[in-house]
């Protein structure tokens, strides 16, 4: 199974999202559709006229870790409106950067807000050292600037690469991980348990709370991965029912495969429900699709290549 192709994000104003991701982060628009959309309307079970404008953006040279932004004509409220850090929902978009201290200073001078006064730096038990800082962005999405010390990435001219992991907060990371491995054939690429004052400060957790993290995807591709986070010592609200079109924010995740029937068969073999969608013209291709839900309630789509 390939990494996820793209995630879908509902936006109130598409030009605001473009200003951040294209103008500042150096992504490029690789496809656009303005006006009603019958193919996407059938897939998402909303009306064609609910679509105002759509773009698919990607850091140049990458084929995964993309974002599908959709401006709706009459949007609902943001999925994460008023959410706590540990509420269960599609949460963060982690974007790799070449020099976090430089990026932090640059955006701070431009008046951007951050969730902490400075970036955090952590070295895990496995010896991995990373820096990150959280940005509360448009439509209540949470963008994380992530620098992994020593990594070599296809950074664009602005010093950014694609979305590495897209983070999903779940009640049970082990159960969710098994689902992604069994149904989507993803590899477990990383697993760790993070706790302590530095983590609490960096993430914004109460004292004594901790994170159980599992990252899945393609071992040979750092982009388009799924990061599952389950919190210990704190209980969050389930916001996954809100993560449906026409809400604003991070809504769903899309994979693309050459053999769509095999995905549907694995779902049925595991006693899981799915819906098969006929081929239709959409922004990112004309093939069929299968939609279903992960154990957490996160909606996933698999499209025919």
Short mmCIF file of N, CA and C in Angstrom, two decimals, residues 60-223:
data_model
loop_
_atom_site.label_atom_id
_atom_site.label_comp_id
_atom_site.label_asym_id
_atom_site.label_seq_id
_atom_site.Cartn_x
_atom_site.Cartn_y
_atom_site.Cartn_z
N UNK A 60 6.66 20.67 -4.25
CA UNK A 60 7.15 20.24 -5.57
C UNK A 60 7.95 18.94 -5.52
N UNK A 61 7.63 18.06 -6.46
CA UNK A 61 8.38 16.82 -6.61
C UNK A 61 7.83 15.65 -5.81
N UNK A 62 6.83 15.88 -4.96
CA UNK A 62 6.29 14.80 -4.15
C UNK A 62 4.96 14.30 -4.72
N UNK A 63 4.65 13.03 -4.47
CA UNK A 63 3.38 12.45 -4.94
C UNK A 63 2.51 11.99 -3.79
N UNK A 64 2.93 12.27 -2.56
CA UNK A 64 2.12 11.96 -1.38
C UNK A 64 2.29 13.12 -0.40
N UNK A 65 1.48 13.11 0.65
CA UNK A 65 1.54 14.22 1.59
C UNK A 65 0.92 15.48 1.02
N UNK A 66 -0.08 15.34 0.16
CA UNK A 66 -0.74 16.48 -0.47
C UNK A 66 -1.96 16.91 0.35
N UNK A 67 -2.49 18.09 0.02
CA UNK A 67 -3.68 18.60 0.70
C UNK A 67 -4.71 19.03 -0.33
N UNK A 68 -5.94 18.59 -0.11
CA UNK A 68 -7.09 18.97 -0.93
C UNK A 68 -7.92 19.98 -0.12
N UNK A 69 -7.84 21.25 -0.51
CA UNK A 69 -8.61 22.29 0.18
C UNK A 69 -9.94 22.50 -0.55
N UNK A 70 -11.01 22.58 0.23
CA UNK A 70 -12.34 22.76 -0.35
C UNK A 70 -13.04 23.92 0.34
N UNK A 71 -13.47 24.90 -0.45
CA UNK A 71 -14.30 25.99 0.07
C UNK A 71 -15.76 25.65 -0.21
N UNK A 72 -16.55 25.59 0.86
CA UNK A 72 -17.97 25.25 0.75
C UNK A 72 -18.81 26.53 0.69
N UNK A 73 -20.00 26.42 0.09
CA UNK A 73 -20.88 27.58 -0.03
C UNK A 73 -21.56 27.92 1.29
N UNK A 74 -21.84 26.91 2.09
CA UNK A 74 -22.52 27.12 3.37
C UNK A 74 -21.89 26.19 4.41
N UNK A 75 -20.67 26.49 4.84
CA UNK A 75 -19.93 25.55 5.68
C UNK A 75 -20.47 25.44 7.09
N UNK A 76 -20.18 24.30 7.72
CA UNK A 76 -20.47 24.13 9.14
C UNK A 76 -19.35 24.72 9.96
N UNK A 77 -19.34 24.43 11.25
CA UNK A 77 -18.30 24.98 12.11
C UNK A 77 -17.04 24.12 12.02
N UNK A 78 -15.91 24.67 12.44
CA UNK A 78 -14.67 23.90 12.41
C UNK A 78 -14.72 22.67 13.32
N UNK A 79 -14.11 21.59 12.87
CA UNK A 79 -14.08 20.35 13.64
C UNK A 79 -13.46 20.58 15.02
N UNK A 80 -12.38 21.34 15.06
CA UNK A 80 -11.62 21.52 16.31
C UNK A 80 -11.96 22.82 17.03
N UNK A 81 -13.08 23.42 16.73
CA UNK A 81 -13.46 24.66 17.40
C UNK A 81 -13.54 24.43 18.91
N UNK A 82 -12.69 25.14 19.67
CA UNK A 82 -12.69 25.01 21.12
C UNK A 82 -12.11 23.71 21.64
N UNK A 83 -11.44 22.93 20.78
CA UNK A 83 -10.97 21.60 21.20
C UNK A 83 -9.77 21.70 22.14
N UNK A 84 -9.69 20.72 23.03
CA UNK A 84 -8.51 20.54 23.86
C UNK A 84 -7.45 19.77 23.05
N UNK A 85 -6.20 19.88 23.48
CA UNK A 85 -5.10 19.20 22.79
C UNK A 85 -5.38 17.70 22.68
N UNK A 86 -6.00 17.13 23.70
CA UNK A 86 -6.17 15.68 23.78
C UNK A 86 -7.54 15.20 23.31
N UNK A 87 -8.39 16.09 22.77
CA UNK A 87 -9.66 15.63 22.23
C UNK A 87 -9.43 14.72 21.03
N UNK A 88 -10.29 13.72 20.85
CA UNK A 88 -10.11 12.73 19.79
C UNK A 88 -10.66 13.27 18.47
N UNK A 89 -9.79 13.42 17.49
CA UNK A 89 -10.17 13.95 16.19
C UNK A 89 -8.94 13.93 15.27
N UNK A 90 -9.14 14.18 13.96
CA UNK A 90 -7.97 14.44 13.12
C UNK A 90 -7.34 15.73 13.64
N UNK A 91 -6.06 15.70 14.00
CA UNK A 91 -5.51 16.81 14.77
C UNK A 91 -4.47 17.66 14.05
N UNK A 92 -3.26 17.13 13.86
CA UNK A 92 -2.15 17.94 13.37
C UNK A 92 -1.77 17.59 11.94
N UNK A 93 -1.21 18.59 11.26
CA UNK A 93 -0.51 18.37 10.00
C UNK A 93 0.94 18.76 10.25
N UNK A 94 1.84 17.78 10.27
CA UNK A 94 3.26 18.02 10.54
C UNK A 94 3.99 18.26 9.24
N UNK A 95 4.57 19.43 9.09
CA UNK A 95 5.30 19.76 7.88
C UNK A 95 6.79 19.86 8.21
N UNK A 96 7.62 19.14 7.47
CA UNK A 96 9.05 19.13 7.69
C UNK A 96 9.67 20.47 7.27
N UNK A 97 10.57 21.00 8.10
CA UNK A 97 11.28 22.23 7.78
C UNK A 97 12.78 22.00 7.92
N UNK A 98 13.56 22.82 7.22
CA UNK A 98 15.01 22.63 7.24
C UNK A 98 15.68 23.27 8.45
N UNK A 99 15.09 24.35 8.99
CA UNK A 99 15.72 25.10 10.07
C UNK A 99 14.63 25.73 10.92
N UNK A 100 14.20 25.03 11.96
CA UNK A 100 13.08 25.53 12.76
C UNK A 100 13.40 26.85 13.47
N UNK A 101 14.57 27.04 14.08
CA UNK A 101 14.84 28.34 14.71
C UNK A 101 14.67 29.50 13.73
N UNK A 102 15.15 29.32 12.50
CA UNK A 102 15.01 30.38 11.50
C UNK A 102 13.56 30.61 11.13
N UNK A 103 12.79 29.51 10.96
CA UNK A 103 11.38 29.64 10.61
C UNK A 103 10.60 30.29 11.75
N UNK A 104 10.92 29.93 12.97
CA UNK A 104 10.24 30.50 14.13
C UNK A 104 10.45 32.01 14.19
N UNK A 105 11.68 32.45 14.00
CA UNK A 105 11.97 33.89 14.04
C UNK A 105 11.26 34.62 12.89
N UNK A 106 11.27 34.01 11.72
CA UNK A 106 10.65 34.63 10.54
C UNK A 106 9.15 34.85 10.76
N UNK A 107 8.45 33.80 11.18
CA UNK A 107 7.01 33.92 11.33
C UNK A 107 6.62 34.75 12.56
N UNK A 108 7.44 34.71 13.58
CA UNK A 108 7.17 35.54 14.75
C UNK A 108 7.23 37.02 14.38
N UNK A 109 8.19 37.41 13.55
CA UNK A 109 8.30 38.80 13.10
C UNK A 109 7.11 39.19 12.23
N UNK A 110 6.50 38.20 11.56
CA UNK A 110 5.33 38.49 10.73
C UNK A 110 4.04 38.53 11.54
N UNK A 111 4.15 38.27 12.87
CA UNK A 111 2.98 38.35 13.72
C UNK A 111 2.18 37.08 13.86
N UNK A 112 2.74 35.94 13.42
CA UNK A 112 2.04 34.67 13.57
C UNK A 112 1.99 34.28 15.04
N UNK A 113 0.90 33.61 15.40
CA UNK A 113 0.75 33.11 16.77
C UNK A 113 1.24 31.67 16.86
N UNK A 114 1.78 31.32 18.02
CA UNK A 114 2.22 29.95 18.29
C UNK A 114 1.57 29.48 19.59
N UNK A 115 1.56 28.18 19.80
CA UNK A 115 0.95 27.64 21.01
C UNK A 115 1.90 27.67 22.21
N UNK A 116 3.15 28.04 21.98
CA UNK A 116 4.11 28.16 23.07
C UNK A 116 5.06 29.30 22.75
N UNK A 117 5.81 29.74 23.75
CA UNK A 117 6.70 30.89 23.59
C UNK A 117 7.92 30.58 22.74
N UNK A 118 8.28 29.32 22.66
CA UNK A 118 9.43 28.92 21.86
C UNK A 118 9.25 27.47 21.42
N UNK A 119 10.04 27.05 20.46
CA UNK A 119 9.96 25.66 20.00
C UNK A 119 10.56 24.73 21.05
N UNK A 120 10.13 23.49 21.04
CA UNK A 120 10.68 22.49 21.96
C UNK A 120 11.66 21.59 21.23
N UNK A 121 12.58 21.02 21.98
CA UNK A 121 13.54 20.06 21.43
C UNK A 121 13.58 18.84 22.33
N UNK A 122 13.40 17.67 21.75
CA UNK A 122 13.32 16.42 22.50
C UNK A 122 14.20 15.37 21.85
N UNK A 123 14.89 14.60 22.67
CA UNK A 123 15.61 13.42 22.21
C UNK A 123 14.93 12.19 22.80
N UNK A 124 14.46 11.30 21.94
CA UNK A 124 13.72 10.12 22.39
C UNK A 124 14.68 9.04 22.87
N UNK A 125 14.10 8.00 23.45
CA UNK A 125 14.89 6.86 23.93
C UNK A 125 15.64 6.16 22.80
N UNK A 126 15.12 6.33 21.56
CA UNK A 126 15.77 5.69 20.42
C UNK A 126 16.89 6.55 19.84
N UNK A 127 17.13 7.74 20.43
CA UNK A 127 18.20 8.61 19.97
C UNK A 127 17.78 9.62 18.93
N UNK A 128 16.50 9.64 18.55
CA UNK A 128 16.00 10.61 17.58
C UNK A 128 15.81 11.96 18.26
N UNK A 129 16.38 13.01 17.69
CA UNK A 129 16.22 14.36 18.23
C UNK A 129 15.39 15.18 17.25
N UNK A 130 14.35 15.80 17.77
CA UNK A 130 13.51 16.63 16.91
C UNK A 130 13.12 17.91 17.62
N UNK A 131 12.82 18.91 16.81
CA UNK A 131 12.28 20.18 17.27
C UNK A 131 10.91 20.37 16.65
N UNK A 132 10.01 20.99 17.40
CA UNK A 132 8.71 21.28 16.81
C UNK A 132 8.05 22.45 17.53
N UNK A 133 7.15 23.09 16.81
CA UNK A 133 6.31 24.11 17.40
C UNK A 133 4.96 24.08 16.70
N UNK A 134 3.89 24.34 17.46
CA UNK A 134 2.53 24.24 16.95
C UNK A 134 2.00 25.62 16.58
N UNK A 135 1.33 25.68 15.42
CA UNK A 135 0.73 26.92 14.94
C UNK A 135 -0.78 26.72 14.83
N UNK A 136 -1.60 27.49 15.57
CA UNK A 136 -3.05 27.45 15.35
C UNK A 136 -3.37 28.19 14.06
N UNK A 137 -3.73 27.46 13.02
CA UNK A 137 -3.84 28.03 11.68
C UNK A 137 -5.31 28.24 11.30
N UNK A 138 -5.51 28.55 10.03
CA UNK A 138 -6.85 28.82 9.50
C UNK A 138 -7.79 27.65 9.75
N UNK A 139 -9.05 27.97 9.95
CA UNK A 139 -10.11 26.96 10.09
C UNK A 139 -9.87 25.99 11.23
N UNK A 140 -9.16 26.48 12.27
CA UNK A 140 -8.90 25.72 13.49
C UNK A 140 -8.04 24.48 13.27
N UNK A 141 -7.30 24.42 12.16
CA UNK A 141 -6.37 23.30 12.01
C UNK A 141 -5.10 23.61 12.80
N UNK A 142 -4.39 22.58 13.16
CA UNK A 142 -3.16 22.73 13.93
C UNK A 142 -1.99 22.28 13.07
N UNK A 143 -1.15 23.24 12.69
CA UNK A 143 0.02 22.96 11.86
C UNK A 143 1.24 22.86 12.76
N UNK A 144 2.04 21.84 12.57
CA UNK A 144 3.26 21.66 13.35
C UNK A 144 4.46 21.78 12.42
N UNK A 145 5.35 22.72 12.74
CA UNK A 145 6.62 22.80 12.03
C UNK A 145 7.58 21.85 12.72
N UNK A 146 8.11 20.90 11.96
CA UNK A 146 8.89 19.80 12.52
C UNK A 146 10.27 19.75 11.86
N UNK A 147 11.30 19.78 12.69
CA UNK A 147 12.66 19.57 12.21
C UNK A 147 13.25 18.36 12.91
N UNK A 148 13.59 17.34 12.15
CA UNK A 148 14.28 16.17 12.68
C UNK A 148 15.77 16.39 12.44
N UNK A 149 16.51 16.47 13.52
CA UNK A 149 17.93 16.82 13.41
C UNK A 149 18.68 15.76 12.59
N UNK A 150 19.39 16.23 11.59
CA UNK A 150 20.20 15.34 10.76
C UNK A 150 19.48 14.75 9.57
N UNK A 151 18.18 15.00 9.42
CA UNK A 151 17.46 14.41 8.30
C UNK A 151 17.77 15.14 6.99
N UNK A 152 17.71 14.42 5.90
CA UNK A 152 17.86 14.99 4.57
C UNK A 152 16.54 14.82 3.84
N UNK A 153 15.92 15.92 3.45
CA UNK A 153 14.60 15.89 2.85
C UNK A 153 14.61 16.69 1.55
N UNK A 154 13.62 16.45 0.68
CA UNK A 154 13.50 17.25 -0.55
C UNK A 154 12.85 18.61 -0.26
N UNK A 155 13.57 19.44 0.50
CA UNK A 155 13.00 20.74 0.86
C UNK A 155 12.85 21.62 -0.38
N UNK A 156 11.73 22.36 -0.43
CA UNK A 156 11.52 23.27 -1.54
C UNK A 156 12.29 24.57 -1.33
N UNK A 157 12.10 25.50 -2.23
CA UNK A 157 12.88 26.75 -2.17
C UNK A 157 12.58 27.58 -0.94
N UNK A 158 11.46 27.31 -0.26
CA UNK A 158 11.12 28.04 0.96
C UNK A 158 11.61 27.31 2.21
N UNK A 159 12.23 26.12 2.03
CA UNK A 159 12.75 25.38 3.17
C UNK A 159 11.74 24.45 3.82
N UNK A 160 10.70 24.09 3.09
CA UNK A 160 9.67 23.18 3.59
C UNK A 160 9.61 21.94 2.70
N UNK A 161 9.18 20.83 3.27
CA UNK A 161 8.88 19.63 2.48
C UNK A 161 7.39 19.31 2.67
N UNK A 162 6.98 18.12 2.31
CA UNK A 162 5.56 17.78 2.38
C UNK A 162 5.11 17.45 3.79
N UNK A 163 3.84 17.06 3.90
CA UNK A 163 3.30 16.63 5.17
C UNK A 163 3.87 15.25 5.49
N UNK A 164 4.59 15.16 6.60
CA UNK A 164 5.15 13.87 7.00
C UNK A 164 4.04 13.03 7.59
N UNK A 165 3.84 13.09 8.89
CA UNK A 165 2.66 12.43 9.43
C UNK A 165 1.48 13.40 9.53
N UNK A 166 0.30 12.89 9.26
CA UNK A 166 -0.95 13.55 9.63
C UNK A 166 -1.42 12.85 10.90
N UNK A 167 -1.68 13.63 11.95
CA UNK A 167 -1.88 13.05 13.27
C UNK A 167 -3.36 12.89 13.60
N UNK A 168 -3.68 11.72 14.08
CA UNK A 168 -5.04 11.37 14.47
C UNK A 168 -5.02 10.95 15.94
N UNK A 169 -5.80 11.66 16.76
CA UNK A 169 -5.88 11.31 18.18
C UNK A 169 -6.96 10.24 18.35
N UNK A 170 -6.59 9.12 18.96
CA UNK A 170 -7.45 7.94 19.00
C UNK A 170 -7.55 7.42 20.44
N UNK A 171 -8.59 6.66 20.75
CA UNK A 171 -8.69 6.11 22.11
C UNK A 171 -7.73 4.98 22.38
N UNK A 172 -7.35 4.22 21.33
CA UNK A 172 -6.51 3.04 21.51
C UNK A 172 -5.55 2.95 20.32
N UNK A 173 -4.30 3.35 20.52
CA UNK A 173 -3.34 3.39 19.42
C UNK A 173 -3.04 1.99 18.88
N UNK A 174 -2.97 0.99 19.74
CA UNK A 174 -2.66 -0.37 19.28
C UNK A 174 -3.77 -0.93 18.39
N UNK A 175 -5.03 -0.71 18.80
CA UNK A 175 -6.16 -1.18 18.00
C UNK A 175 -6.21 -0.48 16.65
N UNK A 176 -6.02 0.84 16.67
CA UNK A 176 -6.05 1.62 15.43
C UNK A 176 -4.90 1.21 14.51
N UNK A 177 -3.73 0.97 15.09
CA UNK A 177 -2.58 0.57 14.31
C UNK A 177 -2.82 -0.77 13.61
N UNK A 178 -3.40 -1.72 14.32
CA UNK A 178 -3.69 -3.03 13.73
C UNK A 178 -4.63 -2.89 12.53
N UNK A 179 -5.62 -1.99 12.66
CA UNK A 179 -6.55 -1.75 11.55
C UNK A 179 -5.80 -1.26 10.31
N UNK A 180 -4.94 -0.27 10.46
CA UNK A 180 -4.21 0.26 9.31
C UNK A 180 -3.28 -0.79 8.71
N UNK A 181 -2.72 -1.64 9.54
CA UNK A 181 -1.84 -2.68 9.02
C UNK A 181 -2.64 -3.77 8.30
N UNK A 182 -3.75 -4.20 8.90
CA UNK A 182 -4.54 -5.29 8.32
C UNK A 182 -5.29 -4.87 7.06
N UNK A 183 -5.88 -3.68 7.07
CA UNK A 183 -6.74 -3.27 5.96
C UNK A 183 -5.98 -2.54 4.87
N UNK A 184 -5.03 -1.69 5.25
CA UNK A 184 -4.32 -0.86 4.27
C UNK A 184 -2.87 -1.28 4.04
N UNK A 185 -2.45 -2.35 4.74
CA UNK A 185 -1.10 -2.90 4.55
C UNK A 185 0.01 -1.89 4.84
N UNK A 186 -0.23 -0.99 5.78
CA UNK A 186 0.79 -0.03 6.15
C UNK A 186 1.80 -0.66 7.10
N UNK A 187 3.02 -0.19 7.04
CA UNK A 187 4.07 -0.66 7.94
C UNK A 187 4.08 0.18 9.21
N UNK A 188 4.34 -0.45 10.35
CA UNK A 188 4.57 0.29 11.58
C UNK A 188 6.02 0.76 11.55
N UNK A 189 6.23 2.07 11.38
CA UNK A 189 7.58 2.61 11.18
C UNK A 189 8.18 3.18 12.46
N UNK A 190 7.35 3.45 13.46
CA UNK A 190 7.88 4.10 14.67
C UNK A 190 6.87 3.89 15.80
N UNK A 191 7.39 3.66 16.99
CA UNK A 191 6.54 3.54 18.17
C UNK A 191 7.30 4.06 19.37
N UNK A 192 6.63 4.90 20.17
CA UNK A 192 7.31 5.45 21.34
C UNK A 192 6.27 5.93 22.35
N UNK A 193 6.73 6.03 23.58
CA UNK A 193 5.90 6.54 24.68
C UNK A 193 6.63 7.76 25.24
N UNK A 194 5.99 8.93 25.14
CA UNK A 194 6.63 10.17 25.53
C UNK A 194 5.96 10.76 26.76
N UNK A 195 6.79 11.12 27.74
CA UNK A 195 6.26 11.71 28.97
C UNK A 195 7.31 12.64 29.55
N UNK A 196 6.90 13.40 30.56
CA UNK A 196 7.84 14.28 31.25
C UNK A 196 7.53 15.74 31.02
N UNK A 197 8.15 16.62 31.79
CA UNK A 197 7.85 18.05 31.74
C UNK A 197 8.08 18.70 30.38
N UNK A 198 9.13 18.29 29.65
CA UNK A 198 9.39 18.90 28.35
C UNK A 198 8.29 18.58 27.36
N UNK A 199 7.83 17.33 27.38
CA UNK A 199 6.72 16.94 26.51
C UNK A 199 5.44 17.68 26.91
N UNK A 200 5.17 17.76 28.20
CA UNK A 200 3.98 18.46 28.67
C UNK A 200 3.97 19.91 28.20
N UNK A 201 5.13 20.56 28.26
CA UNK A 201 5.24 21.95 27.84
C UNK A 201 5.08 22.09 26.33
N UNK A 202 5.76 21.22 25.58
CA UNK A 202 5.76 21.32 24.13
C UNK A 202 4.38 21.06 23.54
N UNK A 203 3.68 20.06 24.08
CA UNK A 203 2.39 19.66 23.53
C UNK A 203 1.24 20.43 24.16
N UNK A 204 1.42 20.87 25.41
CA UNK A 204 0.34 21.56 26.11
C UNK A 204 -0.52 20.62 26.90
N UNK A 205 0.11 19.75 27.72
CA UNK A 205 -0.60 18.74 28.49
C UNK A 205 -0.55 19.07 29.98
N UNK A 206 -1.54 18.59 30.73
CA UNK A 206 -1.47 18.75 32.19
C UNK A 206 -0.37 17.88 32.78
N UNK A 207 0.12 18.22 33.97
CA UNK A 207 1.19 17.42 34.60
C UNK A 207 0.79 15.96 34.75
N UNK A 208 1.73 15.08 34.41
CA UNK A 208 1.50 13.65 34.55
C UNK A 208 0.93 12.97 33.33
N UNK A 209 0.47 13.74 32.33
CA UNK A 209 -0.07 13.14 31.12
C UNK A 209 1.06 12.69 30.20
N UNK A 210 0.75 11.76 29.32
CA UNK A 210 1.76 11.21 28.42
C UNK A 210 1.13 10.82 27.10
N UNK A 211 1.97 10.50 26.10
CA UNK A 211 1.49 10.15 24.77
C UNK A 211 2.04 8.78 24.37
N UNK A 212 1.15 7.94 23.86
CA UNK A 212 1.54 6.70 23.21
C UNK A 212 1.43 6.95 21.71
N UNK A 213 2.56 6.85 21.01
CA UNK A 213 2.61 7.24 19.59
C UNK A 213 2.97 6.03 18.74
N UNK A 214 2.21 5.85 17.65
CA UNK A 214 2.54 4.87 16.63
C UNK A 214 2.43 5.55 15.27
N UNK A 215 3.45 5.38 14.44
CA UNK A 215 3.47 5.97 13.11
C UNK A 215 3.50 4.86 12.07
N UNK A 216 2.61 4.97 11.08
CA UNK A 216 2.49 3.94 10.06
C UNK A 216 2.61 4.57 8.68
N UNK A 217 3.09 3.77 7.73
CA UNK A 217 3.21 4.24 6.36
C UNK A 217 4.13 3.33 5.58
N UNK A 218 4.86 3.93 4.67
CA UNK A 218 5.85 3.23 3.85
C UNK A 218 7.22 3.47 4.49
N UNK A 219 7.94 2.42 4.80
CA UNK A 219 9.25 2.55 5.45
C UNK A 219 10.23 3.36 4.61
N UNK A 220 10.00 3.41 3.30
CA UNK A 220 10.92 4.11 2.41
C UNK A 220 10.45 5.51 2.03
N UNK A 221 9.37 5.97 2.65
CA UNK A 221 8.81 7.28 2.31
C UNK A 221 8.33 7.96 3.59
N UNK A 222 8.95 9.07 3.97
CA UNK A 222 8.57 9.74 5.21
C UNK A 222 7.31 10.59 5.07
N UNK A 223 6.84 10.76 3.84
CA UNK A 223 5.66 11.60 3.61
C UNK A 223 4.42 10.72 3.47
#
